[in-house]
Each structure stands twice: as structure tokens, then as C-alpha cells.
XYZ file of C-alpha atoms in Angstrom:
730
model
C 21.102 -6.232 -33.144
C 22.186 -4.793 -36.485
C 20.419 -2.009 -38.302
C 18.114 -3.259 -41.046
C 17.208 -0.478 -43.511
C 14.326 -1.508 -45.729
C 12.628 -0.428 -48.940
C 9.255 -0.999 -50.504
C 10.824 -3.212 -53.191
C 12.161 -5.579 -50.571
C 8.705 -5.955 -49.057
C 6.975 -7.830 -51.885
C 5.614 -11.111 -50.606
C 3.275 -13.688 -52.099
C -0.451 -13.381 -51.499
C -1.408 -15.238 -48.325
C -3.480 -18.400 -48.124
C -6.537 -17.109 -46.284
C -7.764 -20.546 -45.259
C -4.595 -21.427 -43.361
C -4.834 -21.673 -39.595
C -3.353 -18.591 -37.848
C 0.080 -19.148 -36.332
C 0.978 -18.791 -32.626
C 4.384 -17.317 -33.525
C 4.738 -13.649 -32.588
C 6.939 -10.691 -33.409
C 6.260 -6.988 -32.862
C 6.798 -3.719 -34.719
C 6.820 -0.345 -32.923
C 6.356 2.729 -35.130
C 8.356 5.754 -33.950
C 9.236 7.477 -37.223
C 6.481 10.079 -37.506
C 6.729 13.858 -37.351
C 7.182 13.752 -33.562
C 9.731 10.940 -33.639
C 12.410 13.083 -31.987
C 10.148 13.775 -29.021
C 9.284 10.109 -28.591
C 12.958 9.221 -28.345
C 14.020 12.118 -26.115
C 11.112 13.253 -23.935
C 10.722 11.382 -20.677
C 7.681 9.908 -19.010
C 8.889 9.087 -15.542
C 12.397 7.655 -15.737
C 12.095 6.477 -19.369
C 11.611 8.114 -22.745
C 8.171 7.754 -24.285
C 9.306 5.026 -26.679
C 11.146 3.218 -23.893
C 7.856 3.087 -21.958
C 6.162 1.446 -24.943
C 9.012 -1.032 -25.288
C 9.049 -1.810 -21.558
C 5.347 -2.739 -21.609
C 5.768 -4.730 -24.798
C 8.832 -6.587 -23.504
C 6.717 -8.207 -20.804
C 5.036 -10.153 -23.617
C 7.466 -10.199 -26.539
C 11.231 -10.770 -26.069
C 13.342 -7.762 -27.159
C 14.970 -9.857 -29.869
C 11.557 -10.228 -31.535
C 10.766 -6.478 -31.493
C 11.462 -4.212 -34.487
C 11.611 -0.491 -33.724
C 11.078 1.753 -36.755
C 12.600 5.244 -36.391
C 13.229 8.136 -38.735
C 16.520 8.587 -40.531
C 19.232 10.129 -38.382
C 17.858 8.789 -35.088
C 20.308 6.896 -32.888
C 19.305 3.257 -32.328
C 18.243 2.129 -28.875
C 20.178 -0.515 -27.007
C 18.655 -3.449 -25.112
C 18.625 -5.938 -27.997
C 15.820 -4.522 -30.144
C 16.055 -4.638 -33.942
C 16.463 -1.103 -35.243
C 14.830 -0.331 -38.602
C 15.155 3.030 -40.381
C 12.502 4.817 -42.429
C 14.630 7.287 -44.372
C 11.697 9.260 -45.812
C 8.368 10.016 -44.062
C 6.092 8.211 -46.518
C 3.397 7.092 -44.090
C 2.775 4.480 -41.460
C 2.223 1.686 -43.971
C 5.572 2.439 -45.564
C 7.128 2.470 -42.074
C 5.855 -1.063 -41.396
C 7.242 -2.221 -44.746
C 10.743 -1.236 -43.670
C 10.792 -4.336 -41.501
C 9.576 -6.575 -44.317
C 13.036 -7.518 -45.585
C 14.080 -8.817 -42.183
C 10.761 -10.666 -41.916
C 10.561 -11.952 -45.498
C 10.463 -15.606 -44.396
C 8.240 -15.025 -41.370
C 4.625 -16.245 -41.533
C 3.547 -15.796 -37.915
C 1.628 -12.993 -36.200
C 2.764 -9.391 -35.947
C 1.799 -7.083 -33.078
C 1.957 -3.475 -34.279
C 2.035 -0.535 -31.861
C 2.539 3.191 -32.173
C 5.439 4.690 -30.266
C 3.308 7.541 -28.886
C 0.944 5.307 -26.843
C 3.014 4.414 -23.750
C 0.016 4.056 -21.459
C -1.407 0.930 -23.083
C -0.900 -1.705 -20.409
C 0.903 -4.952 -21.033
C -2.235 -6.682 -19.734
C -4.275 -5.114 -22.518
C -1.772 -6.268 -25.119
C -1.930 -9.755 -23.640
C -5.732 -9.646 -23.882
C -5.473 -8.557 -27.506
C -3.135 -11.430 -28.344
C -5.175 -13.982 -26.426
C -8.395 -13.008 -28.179
C -6.655 -13.119 -31.567
C -5.441 -16.652 -30.855
C -8.665 -18.020 -29.373
C -10.855 -16.614 -32.138
C -8.362 -17.771 -34.807
C -8.482 -14.305 -36.343
C -6.398 -12.920 -39.192
C -6.662 -9.380 -37.789
C -7.538 -8.197 -34.290
C -7.843 -4.532 -33.294
C -7.484 -2.869 -29.903
C -10.482 -0.623 -29.253
C -11.738 1.554 -26.414
C -14.896 3.428 -25.521
C -14.116 7.007 -24.474
C -16.390 9.601 -22.902
C -14.331 12.556 -24.174
C -13.467 13.643 -27.721
C -10.220 12.114 -28.986
C -8.622 12.258 -32.447
C -8.957 8.552 -33.154
C -10.742 6.597 -35.855
C -14.274 5.413 -35.079
C -15.185 1.730 -35.169
C -18.216 1.027 -37.367
C -20.128 -2.165 -36.615
C -23.093 -3.871 -38.229
C -26.261 -4.912 -36.415
C -24.622 -8.179 -35.367
C -21.663 -6.355 -33.823
C -19.130 -7.265 -36.512
C -16.587 -4.616 -37.481
C -17.447 -3.156 -40.872
C -15.034 -0.241 -41.122
C -12.856 2.319 -39.400
C -13.494 5.971 -40.241
C -10.818 8.487 -39.340
C -11.981 11.504 -37.360
C -11.107 14.043 -40.023
C -13.165 12.071 -42.537
C -16.107 11.439 -40.213
C -19.526 13.055 -40.354
C -21.082 14.512 -37.229
C -23.040 11.292 -36.658
C -19.913 9.162 -36.918
C -18.047 11.483 -34.555
C -20.737 10.676 -32.015
C -19.585 7.043 -31.958
C -17.551 6.505 -28.839
C -15.758 3.273 -29.739
C -12.288 4.211 -30.936
C -9.487 2.499 -32.814
C -6.572 2.697 -30.392
C -4.034 1.804 -33.075
C -2.693 -1.547 -31.917
C -3.142 -4.522 -34.197
C -2.369 -8.213 -34.350
C -2.240 -9.514 -37.906
C -0.671 -12.355 -39.877
C 2.578 -11.138 -41.410
C 1.841 -12.486 -44.881
C -1.622 -10.933 -44.921
C -0.282 -7.588 -43.793
C 2.710 -7.252 -46.110
C 0.679 -8.292 -49.136
C -1.915 -5.621 -48.390
C 0.729 -2.961 -47.676
C 2.145 -3.238 -51.197
C -0.898 -1.226 -52.282
C -1.287 1.195 -49.339
C 0.881 3.927 -47.802
C -1.166 4.310 -44.640
C -1.505 1.516 -42.136
C -5.116 2.466 -41.455
C -5.934 2.211 -45.177
C -4.440 -1.264 -45.097
C -6.646 -2.142 -42.137
C -9.664 -0.820 -44.064
C -8.823 -3.138 -46.935
C -8.314 -6.154 -44.707
C -11.632 -5.606 -42.955
C -13.446 -5.478 -46.294
C -11.672 -8.500 -47.750
C -13.572 -11.139 -45.861
C -10.856 -12.038 -43.342
C -11.646 -13.026 -39.779
C -11.505 -9.650 -37.979
C -11.903 -9.397 -34.210
C -11.411 -6.744 -31.541
C -10.357 -6.557 -27.914
C -11.764 -3.671 -25.869
C -9.895 -1.877 -23.099
C -11.928 -0.225 -20.351
C -9.350 2.017 -18.704
C -9.655 5.248 -20.659
C -6.255 6.383 -19.427
C -4.676 3.832 -21.773
C -6.004 5.701 -24.795
C -3.974 8.817 -23.981
C -1.456 9.407 -26.756
C 1.374 11.926 -26.525
C 1.525 14.520 -29.254
C 1.809 17.754 -27.262
C 3.074 19.190 -24.001
C -0.469 18.974 -22.618
C -0.662 15.291 -23.551
C 2.657 14.646 -21.828
C 1.525 16.396 -18.642
C -1.672 14.338 -18.578
C 0.310 11.153 -19.172
C 2.654 11.993 -16.300
C -0.357 12.378 -14.025
C -1.701 8.991 -15.143
C 1.645 7.275 -14.558
C 1.881 8.691 -11.025
C -1.717 7.743 -10.332
C -1.097 4.146 -11.371
C 1.706 3.829 -8.868
C -0.813 4.226 -6.054
C -3.460 1.783 -7.148
C -4.204 -0.203 -3.950
C -3.524 -3.628 -5.442
C -0.765 -2.784 -7.880
C 1.876 -4.310 -5.593
C -0.181 -7.460 -5.147
C -0.765 -7.820 -8.890
C 2.964 -7.668 -9.463
C 3.539 -10.016 -6.510
C 5.651 -7.447 -4.673
C 6.261 -7.178 -0.927
C 6.144 -3.590 0.311
C 6.611 -2.348 3.879
C 4.594 0.496 5.354
C 4.901 2.278 8.685
C 3.825 -0.840 10.592
C 5.427 -3.629 8.596
C 4.239 -5.543 5.535
C 0.493 -5.843 5.056
C -1.491 -7.142 2.094
C -4.808 -8.712 1.160
C -4.864 -12.457 1.757
C -4.619 -14.327 -1.531
C -3.457 -11.218 -3.383
C -0.195 -10.027 -1.869
C -0.255 -12.066 1.323
C 0.592 -15.519 -0.009
C 2.747 -18.347 1.246
C 5.048 -17.667 -1.714
C 5.694 -14.129 -0.513
C 5.990 -15.241 3.107
C 8.732 -17.656 2.085
C 10.521 -15.108 -0.113
C 10.479 -12.520 2.666
C 11.747 -15.072 5.172
C 14.513 -16.041 2.758
C 15.587 -12.400 2.404
C 15.747 -12.079 6.194
C 17.668 -15.362 6.463
C 20.094 -14.114 3.816
C 20.812 -10.994 5.858
C 21.343 -13.061 9.008
C 23.784 -15.271 7.111
C 25.681 -12.286 5.696
C 26.072 -10.930 9.218
C 27.108 -14.307 10.630
C 24.230 -14.209 13.132
C 22.768 -17.681 12.545
C 23.326 -18.720 16.154
C 21.148 -15.861 17.424
C 18.202 -17.297 15.539
C 14.724 -15.813 15.229
C 11.527 -15.758 17.260
C 8.356 -16.339 15.225
C 4.865 -15.641 16.543
C 1.404 -15.106 15.125
C -2.046 -13.789 15.972
C -5.524 -15.200 15.349
C -5.923 -14.071 11.757
C -6.620 -16.463 8.936
C -3.356 -18.126 7.796
C -1.222 -16.496 10.509
C -0.217 -19.809 12.084
C 0.430 -21.417 8.698
C 2.540 -18.428 7.648
C 4.594 -18.687 10.842
C 5.227 -22.370 10.183
C 6.203 -21.707 6.553
C 8.590 -19.004 7.732
C 10.172 -21.310 10.309
C 10.802 -23.886 7.573
C 12.727 -21.308 5.529
C 14.915 -20.200 8.426
C 15.624 -23.824 9.289
C 16.531 -24.510 5.667
C 19.127 -21.743 5.938
C 20.654 -23.165 9.151
C 19.095 -20.366 11.215
C 17.498 -21.612 14.422
C 13.883 -20.615 14.930
C 11.741 -20.482 18.055
C 8.149 -20.970 16.905
C 5.512 -19.970 19.462
C 3.116 -22.751 20.320
C -0.021 -20.585 20.393
C -1.270 -17.256 19.127
C 0.236 -14.373 21.062
C 0.144 -10.578 21.365
C 2.675 -8.639 19.318
C 4.205 -7.076 22.480
C 4.866 -10.572 23.834
C 6.736 -11.439 20.620
C 8.652 -8.176 20.892
C 9.565 -9.009 24.488
C 10.676 -12.553 23.591
C 12.865 -11.225 20.778
C 14.504 -8.773 23.157
C 15.230 -11.139 26.044
C 16.683 -13.743 23.688
C 18.689 -11.196 21.724
C 17.504 -12.844 18.521
C 18.615 -11.628 15.125
C 14.977 -10.892 14.270
C 11.530 -11.265 15.756
C 8.602 -11.947 13.440
C 4.945 -11.343 14.283
C 2.492 -12.493 11.625
C -0.373 -10.034 11.979
C -2.097 -7.200 10.173
C -2.793 -5.455 13.498
C -6.043 -3.461 13.203
C -6.560 -3.914 9.437
C -9.774 -5.577 8.181
C -9.975 -9.386 8.413
C -9.168 -9.954 4.739
C -5.660 -8.610 5.384
C -2.627 -10.234 6.927
C 1.013 -9.261 7.181
C 4.244 -9.313 9.115
C 5.957 -7.068 11.637
C 9.718 -7.552 11.840
C 11.690 -6.549 14.938
C 15.388 -6.118 15.509
C 17.186 -7.930 18.304
C 16.362 -5.192 20.818
C 12.653 -5.463 20.047
C 12.391 -2.284 17.965
C 10.888 -2.192 14.486
C 13.204 -2.173 11.498
C 14.083 1.307 10.267
C 13.160 2.577 6.805
C 16.517 1.897 5.157
C 16.468 -1.657 6.534
C 12.980 -2.428 5.241
C 13.829 -0.983 1.819
C 16.821 -3.316 1.524
C 14.691 -6.301 2.593
C 11.972 -5.334 0.077
C 14.445 -5.193 -2.802
C 15.957 -8.562 -2.001
C 12.585 -10.214 -1.364
C 11.127 -9.075 -4.660
C 14.167 -10.281 -6.587
C 13.901 -13.848 -5.286
C 12.365 -16.676 -7.305
C 10.756 -19.801 -5.810
C 13.873 -21.794 -6.740
C 16.004 -19.499 -4.558
C 13.986 -20.225 -1.416
C 15.582 -22.886 0.781
C 13.368 -24.689 3.277
C 13.323 -27.667 5.584
C 10.044 -29.421 6.357
C 8.557 -28.463 9.714
C 8.482 -31.969 11.186
C 12.123 -32.589 10.287
C 13.151 -29.208 11.678
C 11.343 -29.879 14.947
C 12.843 -33.331 15.263
C 16.332 -31.989 14.542
C 15.883 -29.150 17.018
C 16.665 -26.318 14.617
C 13.006 -25.355 15.042
C 11.997 -25.255 18.691
C 8.541 -24.683 20.172
C 8.423 -21.689 22.486
C 6.105 -20.255 25.129
C 6.954 -16.898 26.714
C 3.573 -16.111 28.259
C 4.628 -16.449 31.882
C 7.874 -14.543 31.366
C 6.067 -11.725 29.607
C 3.341 -11.520 32.268
C 6.035 -11.404 34.953
C 7.771 -8.559 33.092
C 4.548 -6.544 32.921
C 3.715 -7.195 36.556
C 7.210 -6.089 37.600
C 6.364 -2.620 36.269
C 2.927 -2.465 37.897
C 1.941 -1.903 41.544
C -0.068 -5.091 41.968
C -0.519 -4.578 45.693
C -2.193 -1.204 45.199
C -4.566 -2.712 42.622
C -5.380 -5.601 44.937
C -6.372 -3.206 47.695
C -8.608 -1.198 45.355
C -10.885 -4.110 44.422
C -11.631 -2.752 40.955
C -14.246 -4.132 38.594
C -13.033 -4.203 34.988
C -14.687 -4.976 31.644
C -12.341 -6.038 28.802
C -12.986 -6.216 25.051
C -10.046 -7.919 23.255
C -12.000 -7.586 19.957
C -11.634 -11.311 19.176
C -7.870 -10.797 19.247
C -4.990 -12.232 21.250
C -4.996 -10.013 24.347
C -7.329 -11.963 26.605
C -4.931 -14.513 28.107
C -2.111 -12.172 29.092
C -4.167 -9.208 30.245
C -6.633 -11.516 31.939
C -3.782 -13.175 33.845
C -2.363 -9.817 35.011
C -5.735 -8.460 36.137
C -6.749 -11.708 37.815
C -3.472 -11.883 39.733
C -4.139 -8.248 40.752
C -7.477 -9.456 42.196
C -9.618 -7.428 39.814
C -13.131 -8.603 39.037
C -12.778 -9.098 35.282
C -15.479 -9.679 32.670
C -14.780 -10.250 28.972
C -16.716 -9.749 25.763
C -15.632 -10.760 22.237
C -13.024 -13.084 23.690
C -13.495 -16.192 21.550
C -11.415 -17.011 18.472
C -12.989 -15.424 15.382
C -10.664 -14.757 12.423
C -13.326 -12.481 10.895
C -13.310 -10.301 14.036
C -17.088 -10.006 13.974
C -16.875 -8.997 10.280
C -15.137 -5.695 11.034
C -11.686 -4.298 11.589
C -10.305 -5.098 15.052
C -9.539 -1.424 15.635
C -10.649 -0.122 19.051
C -12.369 3.056 17.889
C -15.516 4.618 19.266
C -17.855 2.958 16.765
C -16.404 -0.518 17.376
C -16.696 -0.197 21.170
C -20.425 0.534 21.374
C -21.140 -2.803 23.081
C -18.394 -2.196 25.627
C -19.818 1.271 26.309
C -23.291 -0.231 26.703
C -22.019 -2.756 29.270
C -20.288 0.049 31.146
C -23.496 2.065 31.359
C -25.601 -0.908 32.394
C -23.183 -2.462 34.895
C -21.134 -1.143 37.757
C -17.588 -1.142 36.396
C -14.648 1.104 37.168
C -13.092 0.955 33.708
C -13.637 -0.597 30.294
C -10.489 -1.674 28.450
C -10.104 -2.604 24.784
C -7.209 -3.682 22.555
C -6.802 -4.156 18.827
C -6.373 -7.522 17.120
C -2.715 -8.060 18.045
C -3.016 -6.255 21.417
C -0.438 -3.542 20.881
C -2.990 -0.685 20.921
C -5.264 0.475 23.729
C -8.620 2.214 24.116
C -10.779 2.819 27.176
C -14.359 3.579 28.115
C -14.860 5.353 31.440
C -17.166 4.461 34.292
C -20.062 6.366 32.663
C -19.736 4.535 29.346
C -17.982 7.445 27.609
C -15.311 6.635 25.031
C -12.069 8.346 26.053
C -9.849 9.573 23.210
C -6.358 8.113 23.184
C -4.962 11.641 23.352
C -6.492 11.917 26.813
C -5.116 8.524 27.831
C -1.608 9.741 27.002
C -2.181 12.940 28.983
C -3.436 11.049 32.021
C -0.627 8.501 32.010
C 2.123 11.081 31.500
C 0.717 13.170 34.347
C 0.383 10.068 36.535
C 3.903 8.800 35.870
C 5.453 12.216 36.442
C 3.407 13.520 39.354
C 2.252 10.409 41.221
C 5.096 7.995 40.529
C 7.694 10.738 40.636
C 9.406 9.672 37.402
C 11.134 12.300 35.274
C 11.649 12.749 31.553
C 10.051 14.192 28.474
C 7.405 12.745 26.196
C 7.596 11.702 22.531
C 4.554 11.844 20.270
C 3.915 11.655 16.551
C 2.758 14.692 14.633
C -0.906 13.593 14.599
C -1.097 13.400 18.411
C -2.385 16.096 20.762
C -0.383 19.240 21.483
C -1.818 19.148 24.995
C 1.139 16.863 25.704
C 3.382 19.801 24.795
C 1.507 22.030 27.230
C 1.646 19.449 30.000
C 5.347 18.741 29.474
C 6.114 22.468 29.517
C 4.133 22.877 32.739
C 6.101 20.009 34.287
C 9.428 21.444 33.148
C 9.976 18.736 30.515
C 10.301 18.551 26.730
C 7.862 17.182 24.177
C 9.366 15.729 20.984
C 7.412 15.544 17.711
C 8.228 12.764 15.228
C 6.739 11.294 12.012
C 4.035 8.628 12.199
C 5.480 5.180 12.894
C 6.256 3.867 16.350
C 9.870 3.219 15.383
C 10.348 7.002 15.290
C 8.861 7.362 18.764
C 11.132 4.645 20.146
C 14.304 6.072 18.606
C 13.475 9.525 19.988
C 12.727 8.102 23.434
C 16.118 6.419 23.427
C 17.908 9.523 22.216
C 16.375 11.814 24.850
C 15.628 9.259 27.590
C 11.974 10.266 27.384
C 9.605 8.864 29.978
C 6.607 8.134 27.736
C 6.065 7.694 24.017
C 2.683 7.465 22.373
C 0.456 8.088 19.396
C -3.180 9.054 18.990
C -3.970 5.726 17.311
C -3.529 3.923 20.622
C 0.080 2.802 20.880
C 2.301 3.673 23.847
C 5.217 2.493 25.922
C 7.321 3.831 28.783
C 11.025 3.979 29.490
C 12.350 0.670 30.792
C 9.752 -1.469 29.022
C 9.895 -2.996 25.516
C 10.821 -0.847 22.514
C 7.400 -1.154 20.973
C 3.710 -0.551 21.563
C 2.116 -2.612 24.307
C -1.620 -2.622 24.863
C -1.387 -5.195 27.655
C 1.008 -3.101 29.720
C -0.884 0.130 28.937
C -4.139 -1.396 30.159
C -2.510 -2.588 33.385
C -0.949 0.829 33.956
C -4.339 2.513 33.562
C -5.812 0.190 36.175
C -2.892 1.005 38.501
C -3.531 4.727 37.977
C -7.138 4.334 39.107
C -6.100 2.254 42.097
C -3.330 4.595 43.290
C -5.222 7.871 42.777
C -8.540 6.553 44.046
C -10.235 8.509 41.278
C -12.373 7.673 38.294
C -11.238 8.523 34.782
C -13.726 11.396 34.550
C -12.250 13.017 37.662
C -8.657 12.558 36.476
C -9.468 14.249 33.162
C -10.748 17.305 35.007
C -7.542 17.422 37.043
C -5.298 17.347 33.985
C -7.468 19.764 31.998
C -7.016 22.176 34.888
C -3.311 22.195 34.002
C -3.434 22.101 30.203
C -6.727 23.651 29.233
C -8.743 22.076 26.421
C -8.138 21.377 22.778
C -10.593 19.464 20.607
C -9.325 16.914 18.096
C -11.082 15.537 15.049
C -9.920 12.908 12.585
C -11.370 11.726 9.320
C -10.229 9.114 6.817
C -11.043 9.327 3.117
C -10.503 6.541 0.585
C -7.171 7.323 -1.055
C -7.846 7.043 -4.762
C -4.811 6.960 -7.058
C -5.854 10.374 -8.401
C -5.798 11.831 -4.890
C -2.325 10.481 -4.196
C -1.041 12.537 -7.118
C -3.288 15.601 -6.979
C -3.316 16.265 -3.216
C 0.484 16.636 -2.788
C 0.546 18.926 -5.809
C -2.224 21.119 -4.400
C -0.546 21.218 -0.990
C 2.704 22.422 -2.545
C 0.894 25.113 -4.504
C -1.461 26.344 -1.760
C -0.864 29.766 -0.208
C 0.685 29.125 3.199
C -0.852 32.178 4.840
C -4.283 31.005 5.979
C -6.696 28.120 6.421
C -9.993 29.824 5.863
C -9.962 32.727 8.319
C -7.175 31.308 10.495
C -3.533 32.375 9.990
C -0.889 29.702 9.440
C 2.276 30.232 11.473
C 4.405 27.572 9.783
C 4.210 24.469 7.608
C 5.959 21.125 8.094
C 6.496 18.460 5.414
C 7.973 15.989 7.923
C 5.209 13.468 7.191
C 2.431 14.645 4.933
C 1.680 18.346 5.345
C 1.043 19.846 8.776
C -0.119 23.427 9.204
C 0.589 25.024 12.591
C -1.892 27.688 13.728
C -2.080 29.943 16.755
C -2.546 28.619 20.313
C -1.360 25.053 19.586
C -4.029 24.567 16.910
C -3.025 22.575 13.832
C -4.232 20.686 10.759
C -2.631 17.652 9.111
C -3.063 15.900 5.770
C -1.175 12.638 5.236
C -1.616 9.350 3.438
C -1.655 6.288 5.677
C 1.337 3.988 5.504
C -0.745 0.933 6.430
C -4.096 1.407 4.653
C -5.280 2.962 1.354
C -6.723 6.059 3.056
C -6.016 9.766 3.368
C -5.913 10.952 6.979
C -7.239 14.359 7.935
C -6.508 15.408 11.522
C -6.980 18.703 13.340
C -6.886 20.118 16.850
C -8.502 23.403 17.803
C -9.709 25.570 20.689
C -13.356 24.663 20.168
C -15.319 21.820 18.654
C -16.800 24.243 16.130
C -13.372 25.414 14.996
C -12.150 21.821 14.726
C -15.149 21.006 12.538
C -14.411 24.061 10.356
C -10.799 22.997 9.887
C -11.751 19.446 8.918
C -14.326 20.737 6.457
C -11.743 23.070 4.929
C -9.299 20.165 4.536
C -12.018 17.948 3.090
C -12.956 20.509 0.452
C -9.311 21.225 -0.292
C -8.247 17.616 -0.924
C -11.306 16.984 -3.093
C -10.393 19.960 -5.236
């Protein structure tokens, strides 16, 4: 757009007709010509200048061609289609607004006026301001905020009925007025004719607002409640605070859902149902995957689509199948809910382009999501998920191609599939069924209302175990809790173990890719110990060779055991895809994580709670020992370490402040304990003496901060967790 220099003389307009109905037309003026104008146009807040941040928020509501940016003389105009207006002399904010009057001389609609030093005012707040102005048929509407800290803004004065009577600037306010907490943020919506007429007599915009309030016009206000929005930028300290606020906003738990974005974490895409997990996003994500298949010419390989028992999982799988069919990509749609490892297995044996499992794993019941597997059954790597995210979020509903489910089934491009028997056979081929049959074990299973009952029940029944189930029926609310097999969630299983005569209690999470156990005495056994027992069993009793891969939040007793057995232990970031890739690279025998996922060489390239449970039962049968006795045997080799974990709600402030504090902390000690080295592989891990360690990392699947430690004694572990807790809370 061309430059439009203006003068006061050009701004004279007729007096407005105050009884006319307010117009719905809208243009905007951004004031960036004050004493700090150079800073607004040059200093950055994130990847934009301060003024560019204001314009970016505003452009979500007002097209750039309807925005007039007022800058001081000598400032280079911005691109992007905004009108550029010059205020040659610094004669006040009212005079700055008048510089746009010539270009707007025939305009009689509404004007939205913003200051260029308030980049933190959200577009949603501006929309609320405009909506209130329209609905109340106001001539002037102000943006206000209530702040609990002193700020150099004008105070809003109201009468007993709550009507705005005046605005008193801070420097003109008495002590009593300064005690008023409702502030004038400095954003206004006003009829253009009303404003320009009043500005002919005022140099300051606020003086003009004073006059309009007192003139009998309809004056309204819209209040913002996020005090961060009030933060202006007039100093280096203000800029630093604004940078903190911007970073903090990036981590608000539902920000992605509000913007309708699909974002992958360490275990796939997960979101709250009805917020981010919608059929619209399911279809867009499926379209992005179909696009990649088409680019690679892999349509004939098709996809395998499965789902768990969560609310909307089956419907999401069907919607996804329709999209693949619409893109000429064949889809095998499972006929019933199934464990994630079964879907992984089916993807692998078919060599499909992708496997899709609609599940949110162990997340609370209000969540759902999608795990995407490559043709070999492994999870997509980070660079692959980033590319899929970008393409998904760029797609509009009109770019999604789909074919109705019934037509796709009739045409055969969507085929029903059932891989239960094949998967069970694959698990049983890796298990010594005959040894289990001879042992006559009695087993209690808690599938946590998930999808593990049928497959694990079939394996154990064919192994002639006496099997009892709890929480086996279909319940999409999972008993109104997260289907995560932790100690608290398995109290009923532990109670049954103590009251009955069972050899082992087995539990799986909602999609059956994670494992937990309770021993014959009803004691919950940490997953770290399960990994130790199975690695020892595979190596020493089965005679298999190879190292072990674990993530950095899993026990270092695996390192000790591997060293004792003449093998290597490999540490990787959290995310089972890292464990799998390391197992493949080093031909490791076992890979596992403290959260309950594990697999062995020669099985699927993913976590498998069904197989893990069967292998544990085989271990008991072949050793003739109980879990408590096996733990003593392995501890005799490794010694003891005591692990503790704690999860804290990850507020947006913590996501910014904690990494900063970790970077600035002295690396020498945690309390009284010396730190040998620090790793930033995934979060921050501090390595202490004698295989002790402490880890701080934000979860990639839930809005929580994980604290994890391992120490020589329970007391020391508790001290380390307390130190971390105090540290992250500042």
C-alpha cells in the first residue's frame, strides 16, 4: 500500500449524528510513533518485532488492507499490505491518529485503535472488545483490566451503577484513585466520525476519550482477565517479562486444541476429546498420511487401522478408513477393538505403508489419540512426525478426500480384518507353552477395562493356566480413572492376591502395550525389577545373548547386571522408538522402560504387554520360583538401588522457568551429593556416585513435569526428590 502522510488540516470532518445506529464496518489504527518507536520496529519478541506481534494478533480479526500503521518520520514502512502513515512531528497520540484521517475521510464505520507497545493483548480479547461494542450498540468501547500490581495506566472511574464516568491518568491521580485496580489498557473501538470530530480539539487520545465519555455517548467496556495481556514494553525489563510470557503461553495445555492443531508427542498424537481430538482432525491427519503414501507410490501397500475401547475410537478408525479409501489407498479396518501390539504386528506382517492405532494408551478417559507405525511396526521418528504435523495443520476440510464407509466396503478398498489368531500364534511361538502347562499356575489378570483380556486370556488358557479376571468388561471411562497400571490403580488386584492363592497378578494399561505385576504376596513390583528379572532370565536361563537398551529414566541396575553378564547397556531418550532403533543397531536382547513397556529381539518393534505378561509366566514356570525369590537372586548380583518418581502439574510458567534454572544451576552438587556429570539428552539428568542419579523432564504425552531419582537408600532417594521438588518450584 502507498504511504499516506497526513496533517491536522486534512482531518476536519463534520460533527457526527449521535443517534445513528453504529456501523459493523471495521478498520484499525496501530500507533507506533512515540518516543520508543524505533524500539517497537526493531526489537524482537520471539521471531517478530514488537509491532509485528501487535499486527499479527490484529490480522486475525482485521485484514491487513484495513490496518493503518502510524510511525514516526524516517521509519521504514512495513511490508505485508498494511497502510503506512507517517507522523512527522511527535505532537501526541491524538495527532498521530489524525494522520490517518485523510485516507479515512469518507469512512463512517468503526475504528479499532491499538498501541504498538502492547503485543501481548490476545486476538481473542480484541474480538471480545469488538463483539461487545457491536452487541451493545456503543459509540465507544474501552478495553480494561483489573491488575493486582502497580502499573502506569489510567484508572477507570465508575459510578454507583457501574457506568464509566472518567479515566484518570496515573500521574494525575490521587492516592485514593491509584488504589483503583481497574485499568485502561489503551485499546478502543469508536465510530470514525465521532473520533475525528473530537480529535480536532485534542492532542492526546486519552483527552479525546475523556471528552467522549462526558458527552453522553454510549460508552461500554470489555474486561480482560489475563493480567499478562496488560504488559506493555517500554524498557529492557518489560521486554524480558514479555519474552517470559510469550514462552509461557506456548505451553498452555490446550493451546494446540484451541488453534485446532495436531501435535505429536513421544507416544503419538493425543488430545482431549472434543477439543483437539475431533473427527475433523482425524480426517486431516489421515489425509496427510494418505498424501505421503501417494507421493511415495505406496498405495498398493495400504494401511492397517485398529482401535481400542475408548470413546470415539471405533468411529475415528472408520472416519480414517474413509479418507484412505477416498485417496485410492486400501485400508484393512479391524472388526473389533484390539491391543496396540496386535495392530503393530498386523502392520509388520502385511508390510503396510502405515499402521494406525486409535488410542490414548494410559491417558485419562477424556483423552484419545493416534499411534502411527511404519511398515516394520516401529513408531514414526521425530522428523517424520514433524512433517506429518505440518501438512496436517495446513489442510482445510475442502482438501480432505473421503469415500463413504459402506461404499468402500462394498468396493473392497476397505476390507474388514481380524488378526487375533495370527497374533496369538506369534506370541505363543516365543513362549514355552509346555513348561507353563506342566507348572499348573494360577494367575489373576487386571486388563483395567482395556483391550488385553481376549489375547492374553487366550494365551494363558491355551497354556493351561487357571486364569481369573477383574475389570474385564467394556468401560470407556475406565472406572473413572486413567488406565495406567501403577501401584495406586492396582490396589484391588493386590487385595485379590493377598486373599487368594495365586502365583502372579498381571496388569496391562488401556491399549495393552504396558505391563505391571503384583507378586504372590500382594506386593506391587516396580517395572524396573521386572526388566531386571526378565533380562536375567533370558540371558541366564534361556541362554540368549545380547545387551539391553533402556531409557534414561529406567534403573541403572540394568547397567550393573549387563556388566556382570559381560554385556552392554545402552541409554536412550524417553520414547520407545529410541529403544527400538538402538536394539536394532546393537542387536540388543531386551529393550524396556520404567513406565512398563518392553520387547525382546525377534518380536515386534514396539511395546507388548501381552507378550511381556506371557514371558513372566514362563519365567515362573521354568525357574519354579516365585517372584519374591527371583528378586533376591538378582539382587544378589546387582545389589540394591531405590527409585522414586513424582509427577507435578506442568504449568506454563514452569515450562519456561525450570529449563532456565537448570541451565543456570551450579553443576557441582545436589544438596550434599557431588554431581559427576550432566546430560541434556532428554530433560536434565544429573549423574551421581555409585550409579545414583536424578532426572527432571517434561512429559511428551501429558502436561506434567517428571521427577525421577535412584539412590543407594530409600532415605537418600527421598532427599533427592525433595531437592528436585524445591528446585523446580523455585
